[in-house]
Each structure stands twice: as C-alpha cells, then as structure tokens.
Amino acid sequence: MTASEPQPRRVALVTAASQGLGFASADALAAAGHDLVVCARDPERLEAAAGRLRAHGVEVAATPVDVADATALEGLFGLVDERFGRLDVLVSNAGGPPPGTFADLDDAAWQRGFELTLMSAVRSLRLAVPRMRASGFGRLVVIGSSSVRQPLPGLVLSNAYRPALAGVVKSLAVELGPDGITANLVSPGRIDTDRVRSLDAGRAERTGRSVEEVRAEAEASIPMGRYGEPAELGAAVAFLASEAAGYLTGQSLLVDGGLVPTLP
Ligand SMILES: NC(=O)c1ccc[n+]([C@@H]2O[C@H](COP(=O)([O-])OP(=O)(O)OC[C@H]3O[C@@H](n4cnc5c(N)ncnc54)[C@H](OP(=O)(O)O)[C@@H]3O)[C@@H](O)[C@H]2O)c1
C-alpha cells in the first residue's frame, strides 16, 4: 500500500450488543469509523440494532450468538474472518449474571455464571489475540462491573467472577505488551439500562418499596447524583480502542459517577 492509498477502516467485534452497554460501545466505535461485527441472542432486536449502527455509514455484520456457547463463539470469529479478514478491536460483553445471595446459588447456577461471565470473555480473548498478533495492533476491552472493586449486595456471581476477569485482563496486558496489543477492563457503576432497571424492580419487590424509591436511594449514593447514560460508557470504550490509547494497558477503569469510594 502506498502512502496515498486510504487506510482500510478498523474492524471491531462487540459481543452482546443489541442494547445497553454493548450497543453503546458499538455505537461509539461506529461513530469513530469502525466496521463492526455484533451479536446477541434475540435476532430481531439484534437486526434493529445493526440498522442503527449502519446509519453511521460503516459496514455491520450481525449474527445471533449466545456468548456462553463456546462453539457459537468460534463461529462468530469465523464471521469476522469471512466478512472483514481482520480484527482490530474486541469489546467483550455479556448479559449480567442472575442476582442471588450465596445461599441462593447451587452448583448449576455457579456453573452457568462461570460460562457466561468468565468463560465467554476468556474464550473471546483467546480467539481475538492471534488475529491481532497477525497485524501488530489490537485493543481488547472487557466490560466488567464495579464489583471488581467493591462487592455488590445480592450479586454473588458478579462478585466472584468479575474480579477473576480483572486478573485475566491484567495478565494479558503483560503478555501482550510486546505485540502492541492493549487489554483493559471498563467497569460500570449504575448505568441506565434494562439490566439496572430490572435489578431495581427486583429490589423494589423484595423490599416492598416502589421502583422510584429504590432508584432515588441509589442515585443519592452516587456523587454525580444520577445514573450514567450508556453513551458515557461507550465513549470510554471508544477511547480505549483508539490509536491514541496505545500506551494505556492493564487498567481497570470505573465509569461510575464516583460511586465506588475506594482509592483508584
Ligand atoms: N448497566 C450497568 O450499570 C451495569 C453495572 C454493572 C455491570 N454491568 C454489566 O454489563 C453487562 C451489560 O449490561 P447492560 O446493562 O448493558 O445489560 P442489558 O441492558 O440487559 O443488555 C444486555 C445485552 O446483552 C445481550 N445478551 C445477554 N445475554 C447474552 C448472551 N448470553 N449472549 C449474547 N448476548 C447476550 C442482550 O441481548 P439478548 O438478550 O438478545 O441476548 C443485550 O443486547 C452485563 O454483564 C452487566 O451485568 C452493567
């Protein structure tokens, strides 16, 4: 390629991207000019999301995949190869694990949480790395949770598996530095998505309060005084995926309006 030839657009794969934080990440990457591969389970909602992403003028391939299914995940990376022949950015996202206290969880629930929250990311990272090594550029971004810093009441699966993800990301940052590949974790506090609204509804039901009361109490605990917007998390993901973020790796970034009171 000569200097005058246009650079091909970078290609990003965003998993679990038909709504919420996955969609917001894909949307920010599309706005920054990435071609995209996206997945989620429900085909109709996914296709509607793909249509909104195409409005940015980029190529978007969308296919229904359950990220907890190892074989389907391999097929998703096959689609990336087939459709674009390169992968520059992975945003590994998944649906949240079901709420539950320790007493609520049997072996089957632990196993499902392991596959959904930890192994979907581990497998996606494993599939992404060789594709990025081939080009000497890569941005790995894993969506976590504020539970990586502070356990959340009634979300024991998140409290157990998200910190494990933080360990994976930090290990990868060390291993992949020489290849020019960065690995970072982006952790939401309370961003206004269906997931958070449904957790609020569950808490309201358990405590006999209205959803509005539960939300007001949660908002009052956030220094910014409100839930975040999905686009506010998407912007952080797009920055970490950019050329400009090339020296930023192994970080665990909270997007939480100041919610978690620990030192950074
Ligand atoms: N929102 C927050 O403030 C917050 C805070 C802490 C952690 N998180 C975590 O961030 C992640 C995203 O949360 P969100 O708030 O964006 O959730 P959301 O609004 O419920 O959206 C989840 C998205 O993931 C897809 N999805 C769910 N399970 C999937 C699976 N097994 N395979 C493929 N796609 C799947 C859903 O589509 P389908 O249902 O069609 O598959 C949907 O597109 C979750 O892991 C959540 O626990 C969020």
mmCIF file of N, CA, C and O and ligand atoms in Angstrom, residues 15-24 39-46 49 63-69 73 92-98 116-117 120 143-147 152 155 158 162 186-199 227-228 230 233 255, ligand 1:
data_model
loop_
_atom_site.group_PDB
_atom_site.id
_atom_site.type_symbol
_atom_site.label_atom_id
_atom_site.label_comp_id
_atom_site.label_asym_id
_atom_site.label_seq_id
_atom_site.Cartn_x
_atom_site.Cartn_y
_atom_site.Cartn_z
ATOM 1 N N THR A 15 -19.500 -8.044 21.464
ATOM 2 C CA THR A 15 -20.447 -9.112 21.798
ATOM 3 C C THR A 15 -21.561 -8.552 22.700
ATOM 4 O O THR A 15 -21.365 -7.549 23.390
ATOM 5 N N ALA A 16 -22.710 -9.220 22.662
ATOM 6 C CA ALA A 16 -23.871 -8.819 23.477
ATOM 7 C C ALA A 16 -24.195 -7.349 23.251
ATOM 8 O O ALA A 16 -24.205 -6.541 24.177
ATOM 9 N N ALA A 17 -24.494 -7.021 21.982
ATOM 10 C CA ALA A 17 -24.501 -5.603 21.580
ATOM 11 C C ALA A 17 -25.823 -5.114 21.013
ATOM 12 O O ALA A 17 -25.847 -4.107 20.313
ATOM 13 N N SER A 18 -26.941 -5.777 21.304
ATOM 14 C CA SER A 18 -28.190 -5.296 20.707
ATOM 15 C C SER A 18 -28.850 -4.192 21.529
ATOM 16 O O SER A 18 -29.775 -3.535 21.055
ATOM 17 N N GLN A 19 -28.387 -3.982 22.744
ATOM 18 C CA GLN A 19 -28.919 -2.880 23.566
ATOM 19 C C GLN A 19 -27.925 -2.589 24.693
ATOM 20 O O GLN A 19 -26.889 -3.256 24.806
ATOM 21 N N GLY A 20 -28.261 -1.629 25.520
ATOM 22 C CA GLY A 20 -27.479 -1.366 26.728
ATOM 23 C C GLY A 20 -26.026 -0.985 26.427
ATOM 24 O O GLY A 20 -25.727 -0.281 25.461
ATOM 25 N N LEU A 21 -25.121 -1.494 27.266
ATOM 26 C CA LEU A 21 -23.719 -1.076 27.200
ATOM 27 C C LEU A 21 -22.996 -1.620 25.970
ATOM 28 O O LEU A 21 -22.114 -0.952 25.422
ATOM 29 N N GLY A 22 -23.366 -2.837 25.543
ATOM 30 C CA GLY A 22 -22.755 -3.393 24.332
ATOM 31 C C GLY A 22 -23.127 -2.548 23.132
ATOM 32 O O GLY A 22 -22.268 -2.170 22.324
ATOM 33 N N PHE A 23 -24.412 -2.210 23.013
ATOM 34 C CA PHE A 23 -24.833 -1.365 21.894
ATOM 35 C C PHE A 23 -24.154 0.004 21.963
ATOM 36 O O PHE A 23 -23.675 0.525 20.953
ATOM 37 N N ALA A 24 -24.113 0.579 23.156
ATOM 38 C CA ALA A 24 -23.499 1.916 23.290
ATOM 39 C C ALA A 24 -22.022 1.883 22.887
ATOM 40 O O ALA A 24 -21.517 2.827 22.274
ATOM 41 N N CYS A 39 -23.122 -9.260 17.995
ATOM 42 C CA CYS A 39 -24.006 -10.401 18.252
ATOM 43 C C CYS A 39 -24.860 -10.128 19.482
ATOM 44 O O CYS A 39 -24.581 -9.205 20.260
ATOM 45 N N ALA A 40 -25.893 -10.917 19.626
ATOM 46 C CA ALA A 40 -26.736 -11.024 20.830
ATOM 47 C C ALA A 40 -27.597 -12.250 20.551
ATOM 48 O O ALA A 40 -27.417 -12.891 19.491
ATOM 49 N N ARG A 41 -28.514 -12.594 21.441
ATOM 50 C CA ARG A 41 -29.287 -13.812 21.192
ATOM 51 C C ARG A 41 -30.548 -13.548 20.362
ATOM 52 O O ARG A 41 -30.848 -14.273 19.431
ATOM 53 N N ASP A 42 -31.290 -12.524 20.687
ATOM 54 C CA ASP A 42 -32.578 -12.269 20.022
ATOM 55 C C ASP A 42 -32.336 -11.653 18.626
ATOM 56 O O ASP A 42 -31.829 -10.538 18.522
ATOM 57 N N PRO A 43 -32.680 -12.400 17.543
ATOM 58 C CA PRO A 43 -32.319 -11.940 16.202
ATOM 59 C C PRO A 43 -32.988 -10.622 15.793
ATOM 60 O O PRO A 43 -32.370 -9.788 15.134
ATOM 61 N N GLU A 44 -34.235 -10.431 16.199
ATOM 62 C CA GLU A 44 -34.945 -9.227 15.739
ATOM 63 C C GLU A 44 -34.360 -7.966 16.357
ATOM 64 O O GLU A 44 -34.115 -6.966 15.693
ATOM 65 N N ARG A 45 -34.135 -8.032 17.680
ATOM 66 C CA ARG A 45 -33.576 -6.862 18.358
ATOM 67 C C ARG A 45 -32.157 -6.578 17.838
ATOM 68 O O ARG A 45 -31.746 -5.436 17.695
ATOM 69 N N LEU A 46 -31.443 -7.666 17.517
ATOM 70 C CA LEU A 46 -30.075 -7.507 17.002
ATOM 71 C C LEU A 46 -30.090 -6.822 15.641
ATOM 72 O O LEU A 46 -29.293 -5.919 15.374
ATOM 73 N N ALA A 49 -30.735 -3.214 15.957
ATOM 74 C CA ALA A 49 -29.542 -2.506 16.439
ATOM 75 C C ALA A 49 -28.537 -2.329 15.302
ATOM 76 O O ALA A 49 -27.940 -1.247 15.141
ATOM 77 N N THR A 63 -24.997 -11.301 13.823
ATOM 78 C CA THR A 63 -25.474 -12.682 13.821
ATOM 79 C C THR A 63 -25.850 -13.108 15.241
ATOM 80 O O THR A 63 -25.158 -12.747 16.197
ATOM 81 N N PRO A 64 -26.975 -13.840 15.385
ATOM 82 C CA PRO A 64 -27.381 -14.265 16.722
ATOM 83 C C PRO A 64 -26.402 -15.292 17.300
ATOM 84 O O PRO A 64 -26.145 -16.312 16.659
ATOM 85 N N VAL A 65 -25.841 -14.991 18.452
ATOM 86 C CA VAL A 65 -24.910 -15.894 19.144
ATOM 87 C C VAL A 65 -25.133 -15.748 20.641
ATOM 88 O O VAL A 65 -25.252 -14.627 21.140
ATOM 89 N N ASP A 66 -25.166 -16.890 21.333
ATOM 90 C CA ASP A 66 -25.145 -16.886 22.800
ATOM 91 C C ASP A 66 -23.674 -16.984 23.209
ATOM 92 O O ASP A 66 -23.013 -17.986 22.915
ATOM 93 N N VAL A 67 -23.169 -15.953 23.878
ATOM 94 C CA VAL A 67 -21.723 -15.927 24.177
ATOM 95 C C VAL A 67 -21.300 -17.010 25.175
ATOM 96 O O VAL A 67 -20.112 -17.279 25.321
ATOM 97 N N ALA A 68 -22.266 -17.623 25.847
ATOM 98 C CA ALA A 68 -21.924 -18.713 26.767
ATOM 99 C C ALA A 68 -21.713 -20.031 26.012
ATOM 100 O O ALA A 68 -21.320 -21.030 26.612
ATOM 101 N N ASP A 69 -21.965 -20.034 24.704
ATOM 102 C CA ASP A 69 -21.849 -21.239 23.878
ATOM 103 C C ASP A 69 -20.515 -21.172 23.124
ATOM 104 O O ASP A 69 -20.347 -20.377 22.194
ATOM 105 N N LEU A 73 -19.458 -19.105 19.659
ATOM 106 C CA LEU A 73 -18.487 -18.010 19.746
ATOM 107 C C LEU A 73 -17.391 -18.180 18.684
ATOM 108 O O LEU A 73 -16.985 -17.221 18.030
ATOM 109 N N SER A 92 -15.527 -7.276 24.769
ATOM 110 C CA SER A 92 -16.152 -8.485 25.285
ATOM 111 C C SER A 92 -17.188 -8.100 26.336
ATOM 112 O O SER A 92 -16.855 -7.603 27.413
ATOM 113 N N ASN A 93 -18.445 -8.334 25.979
ATOM 114 C CA ASN A 93 -19.557 -8.007 26.869
ATOM 115 C C ASN A 93 -20.472 -9.230 26.913
ATOM 116 O O ASN A 93 -20.443 -10.071 26.019
ATOM 117 N N ALA A 94 -21.261 -9.332 27.965
ATOM 118 C CA ALA A 94 -22.229 -10.436 28.070
ATOM 119 C C ALA A 94 -23.401 -9.944 28.897
ATOM 120 O O ALA A 94 -23.292 -8.914 29.579
ATOM 121 N N GLY A 95 -24.509 -10.659 28.852
ATOM 122 C CA GLY A 95 -25.607 -10.341 29.757
ATOM 123 C C GLY A 95 -25.138 -10.529 31.192
ATOM 124 O O GLY A 95 -24.215 -11.298 31.454
ATOM 125 N N GLY A 96 -25.763 -9.810 32.118
ATOM 126 C CA GLY A 96 -25.342 -9.912 33.516
ATOM 127 C C GLY A 96 -25.735 -11.248 34.122
ATOM 128 O O GLY A 96 -26.750 -11.844 33.738
ATOM 129 N N PRO A 97 -24.952 -11.753 35.073
ATOM 130 C CA PRO A 97 -25.340 -12.988 35.763
ATOM 131 C C PRO A 97 -26.570 -12.732 36.624
ATOM 132 O O PRO A 97 -26.779 -11.604 37.083
ATOM 133 N N PRO A 98 -27.405 -13.751 36.854
ATOM 134 C CA PRO A 98 -28.600 -13.522 37.664
ATOM 135 C C PRO A 98 -28.231 -13.108 39.089
ATOM 136 O O PRO A 98 -27.197 -13.529 39.605
ATOM 137 N N LEU A 116 -21.016 -17.867 31.516
ATOM 138 C CA LEU A 116 -21.499 -16.598 30.952
ATOM 139 C C LEU A 116 -20.552 -15.442 31.258
ATOM 140 O O LEU A 116 -20.187 -14.667 30.377
ATOM 141 N N THR A 117 -20.145 -15.327 32.498
ATOM 142 C CA THR A 117 -19.435 -14.107 32.909
ATOM 143 C C THR A 117 -17.920 -14.235 32.740
ATOM 144 O O THR A 117 -17.275 -13.283 32.306
ATOM 145 N N SER A 120 -17.027 -16.707 28.751
ATOM 146 C CA SER A 120 -17.342 -16.041 27.471
ATOM 147 C C SER A 120 -16.247 -15.030 27.146
ATOM 148 O O SER A 120 -15.817 -14.900 25.997
ATOM 149 N N ILE A 143 -15.918 -5.601 29.365
ATOM 150 C CA ILE A 143 -16.878 -4.885 30.210
ATOM 151 C C ILE A 143 -17.018 -5.660 31.527
ATOM 152 O O ILE A 143 -17.330 -6.860 31.526
ATOM 153 N N GLY A 144 -16.766 -4.978 32.630
ATOM 154 C CA GLY A 144 -16.836 -5.618 33.942
ATOM 155 C C GLY A 144 -17.977 -5.058 34.770
ATOM 156 O O GLY A 144 -19.108 -4.912 34.286
ATOM 157 N N SER A 145 -17.667 -4.729 36.000
ATOM 158 C CA SER A 145 -18.660 -4.187 36.922
ATOM 159 C C SER A 145 -17.902 -3.549 38.080
ATOM 160 O O SER A 145 -16.758 -3.929 38.372
ATOM 161 N N SER A 146 -18.578 -2.631 38.774
ATOM 162 C CA SER A 146 -17.936 -2.022 39.950
ATOM 163 C C SER A 146 -17.618 -3.087 41.008
ATOM 164 O O SER A 146 -16.841 -2.834 41.930
ATOM 165 N N SER A 147 -18.186 -4.304 40.854
ATOM 166 C CA SER A 147 -17.868 -5.384 41.805
ATOM 167 C C SER A 147 -16.397 -5.797 41.726
ATOM 168 O O SER A 147 -15.925 -6.542 42.584
ATOM 169 N N LEU A 152 -21.034 -6.286 45.434
ATOM 170 C CA LEU A 152 -22.395 -5.739 45.394
ATOM 171 C C LEU A 152 -23.329 -6.661 46.154
ATOM 172 O O LEU A 152 -23.310 -7.882 45.934
ATOM 173 N N LEU A 155 -25.379 -9.938 44.581
ATOM 174 C CA LEU A 155 -24.866 -10.266 43.242
ATOM 175 C C LEU A 155 -23.569 -11.079 43.387
ATOM 176 O O LEU A 155 -22.506 -10.692 42.897
ATOM 177 N N SER A 158 -21.479 -12.089 40.288
ATOM 178 C CA SER A 158 -20.681 -10.956 39.782
ATOM 179 C C SER A 158 -19.478 -10.714 40.697
ATOM 180 O O SER A 158 -18.351 -10.532 40.226
ATOM 181 N N ARG A 162 -16.253 -11.356 38.296
ATOM 182 C CA ARG A 162 -15.683 -10.116 37.705
ATOM 183 C C ARG A 162 -14.254 -9.874 38.178
ATOM 184 O O ARG A 162 -13.404 -9.502 37.377
ATOM 185 N N VAL A 186 -13.332 -2.127 31.558
ATOM 186 C CA VAL A 186 -14.162 -0.940 31.788
ATOM 187 C C VAL A 186 -15.353 -1.370 32.632
ATOM 188 O O VAL A 186 -16.139 -2.237 32.218
ATOM 189 N N SER A 187 -15.481 -0.780 33.800
ATOM 190 C CA SER A 187 -16.467 -1.269 34.752
ATOM 191 C C SER A 187 -17.529 -0.227 35.077
ATOM 192 O O SER A 187 -17.225 0.820 35.650
ATOM 193 N N PRO A 188 -18.771 -0.523 34.705
ATOM 194 C CA PRO A 188 -19.866 0.391 35.017
ATOM 195 C C PRO A 188 -20.251 0.337 36.493
ATOM 196 O O PRO A 188 -20.152 -0.719 37.128
ATOM 197 N N GLY A 189 -20.706 1.476 37.002
ATOM 198 C CA GLY A 189 -21.322 1.506 38.329
ATOM 199 C C GLY A 189 -22.809 1.253 38.142
ATOM 200 O O GLY A 189 -23.263 0.111 38.142
ATOM 201 N N ARG A 190 -23.587 2.319 37.957
ATOM 202 C CA ARG A 190 -25.018 2.161 37.645
ATOM 203 C C ARG A 190 -25.338 3.010 36.421
ATOM 204 O O ARG A 190 -25.511 4.225 36.519
ATOM 205 N N ILE A 191 -25.403 2.317 35.294
ATOM 206 C CA ILE A 191 -25.719 2.979 34.028
ATOM 207 C C ILE A 191 -27.157 2.590 33.675
ATOM 208 O O ILE A 191 -27.549 1.431 33.865
ATOM 209 N N ASP A 192 -27.896 3.561 33.158
ATOM 210 C CA ASP A 192 -29.338 3.390 32.965
ATOM 211 C C ASP A 192 -29.644 2.460 31.778
ATOM 212 O O ASP A 192 -29.790 2.921 30.644
ATOM 213 N N THR A 193 -29.717 1.171 32.055
ATOM 214 C CA THR A 193 -30.032 0.168 31.015
ATOM 215 C C THR A 193 -31.153 -0.729 31.543
ATOM 216 O O THR A 193 -31.506 -0.678 32.723
ATOM 217 N N ASP A 194 -31.639 -1.613 30.666
ATOM 218 C CA ASP A 194 -32.676 -2.576 31.080
ATOM 219 C C ASP A 194 -32.223 -3.404 32.273
ATOM 220 O O ASP A 194 -33.007 -3.723 33.169
ATOM 221 N N ARG A 195 -30.938 -3.797 32.250
ATOM 222 C CA ARG A 195 -30.402 -4.632 33.335
ATOM 223 C C ARG A 195 -30.555 -3.925 34.682
ATOM 224 O O ARG A 195 -31.038 -4.497 35.649
ATOM 225 N N VAL A 196 -30.150 -2.673 34.735
ATOM 226 C CA VAL A 196 -30.207 -1.945 36.012
ATOM 227 C C VAL A 196 -31.662 -1.683 36.405
ATOM 228 O O VAL A 196 -32.039 -1.801 37.568
ATOM 229 N N ARG A 197 -32.495 -1.386 35.406
ATOM 230 C CA ARG A 197 -33.914 -1.165 35.722
ATOM 231 C C ARG A 197 -34.537 -2.451 36.260
ATOM 232 O O ARG A 197 -35.346 -2.422 37.186
ATOM 233 N N SER A 198 -34.138 -3.606 35.702
ATOM 234 C CA SER A 198 -34.742 -4.849 36.205
ATOM 235 C C SER A 198 -34.187 -5.216 37.590
ATOM 236 O O SER A 198 -34.913 -5.754 38.430
ATOM 237 N N LEU A 199 -32.906 -4.905 37.851
ATOM 238 C CA LEU A 199 -32.384 -5.139 39.212
ATOM 239 C C LEU A 199 -33.121 -4.235 40.209
ATOM 240 O O LEU A 199 -33.459 -4.663 41.322
ATOM 241 N N TYR A 227 -27.927 8.149 37.547
ATOM 242 C CA TYR A 227 -27.381 7.008 36.821
ATOM 243 C C TYR A 227 -26.638 7.538 35.589
ATOM 244 O O TYR A 227 -26.971 8.594 35.052
ATOM 245 N N GLY A 228 -25.653 6.755 35.128
ATOM 246 C CA GLY A 228 -24.939 7.150 33.913
ATOM 247 C C GLY A 228 -25.757 6.846 32.673
ATOM 248 O O GLY A 228 -26.689 6.035 32.704
ATOM 249 N N PRO A 230 -25.732 5.185 28.876
ATOM 250 C CA PRO A 230 -24.918 4.190 28.171
ATOM 251 C C PRO A 230 -23.827 4.832 27.296
ATOM 252 O O PRO A 230 -22.701 4.330 27.246
ATOM 253 N N LEU A 233 -20.477 5.394 28.929
ATOM 254 C CA LEU A 233 -19.577 4.232 28.977
ATOM 255 C C LEU A 233 -19.014 3.946 27.582
ATOM 256 O O LEU A 233 -17.828 3.658 27.421
ATOM 257 N N VAL A 255 -16.543 3.489 35.384
ATOM 258 C CA VAL A 255 -17.390 4.561 34.836
ATOM 259 C C VAL A 255 -18.611 4.562 35.749
ATOM 260 O O VAL A 255 -19.581 3.839 35.528
HETATM 261 N N1 LIG B 1 -25.772 -1.257 33.402
HETATM 262 C C1 LIG B 1 -24.951 -1.190 34.439
HETATM 263 O O1 LIG B 1 -24.887 -0.196 35.160
HETATM 264 C C2 LIG B 1 -24.056 -2.351 34.792
HETATM 265 C C3 LIG B 1 -23.387 -2.338 36.007
HETATM 266 C C4 LIG B 1 -22.509 -3.367 36.319
HETATM 267 C C5 LIG B 1 -22.323 -4.387 35.395
HETATM 268 N N2 LIG B 1 -22.996 -4.380 34.216
HETATM 269 C C6 LIG B 1 -22.759 -5.486 33.294
HETATM 270 O O2 LIG B 1 -22.553 -5.036 31.981
HETATM 271 C C7 LIG B 1 -23.071 -6.004 31.061
HETATM 272 C C8 LIG B 1 -24.061 -5.337 30.117
HETATM 273 O O3 LIG B 1 -25.116 -4.831 30.904
HETATM 274 P P1 LIG B 1 -26.324 -3.967 30.313
HETATM 275 O O4 LIG B 1 -26.740 -3.111 31.438
HETATM 276 O O5 LIG B 1 -25.966 -3.374 29.009
HETATM 277 O O6 LIG B 1 -27.411 -5.141 30.107
HETATM 278 P P2 LIG B 1 -28.733 -5.164 29.191
HETATM 279 O O7 LIG B 1 -29.279 -3.820 29.001
HETATM 280 O O8 LIG B 1 -29.556 -6.235 29.790
HETATM 281 O O9 LIG B 1 -28.195 -5.672 27.754
HETATM 282 C C9 LIG B 1 -27.622 -6.930 27.616
HETATM 283 C C10 LIG B 1 -27.263 -7.177 26.159
HETATM 284 O O10 LIG B 1 -26.543 -8.392 26.095
HETATM 285 C C11 LIG B 1 -27.240 -9.333 25.253
HETATM 286 N N3 LIG B 1 -27.042 -10.645 25.870
HETATM 287 C C12 LIG B 1 -27.476 -11.049 27.086
HETATM 288 N N4 LIG B 1 -27.092 -12.316 27.312
HETATM 289 C C13 LIG B 1 -26.405 -12.715 26.208
HETATM 290 C C14 LIG B 1 -25.774 -13.920 25.840
HETATM 291 N N5 LIG B 1 -25.777 -14.984 26.649
HETATM 292 N N6 LIG B 1 -25.167 -13.989 24.631
HETATM 293 C C15 LIG B 1 -25.175 -12.929 23.791
HETATM 294 N N7 LIG B 1 -25.747 -11.755 24.092
HETATM 295 C C16 LIG B 1 -26.361 -11.655 25.296
HETATM 296 C C17 LIG B 1 -28.680 -8.863 25.251
HETATM 297 O O11 LIG B 1 -29.389 -9.294 24.093
HETATM 298 P P3 LIG B 1 -30.162 -10.727 24.090
HETATM 299 O O12 LIG B 1 -30.926 -10.787 25.382
HETATM 300 O O13 LIG B 1 -30.986 -10.695 22.857
HETATM 301 O O14 LIG B 1 -29.086 -11.767 24.020
HETATM 302 C C18 LIG B 1 -28.460 -7.346 25.235
HETATM 303 O O15 LIG B 1 -28.117 -6.904 23.950
HETATM 304 C C19 LIG B 1 -23.710 -7.099 31.935
HETATM 305 O O16 LIG B 1 -22.792 -8.142 32.113
HETATM 306 C C20 LIG B 1 -23.978 -6.392 33.229
HETATM 307 O O17 LIG B 1 -24.037 -7.263 34.338
HETATM 308 C C21 LIG B 1 -23.864 -3.405 33.903
#
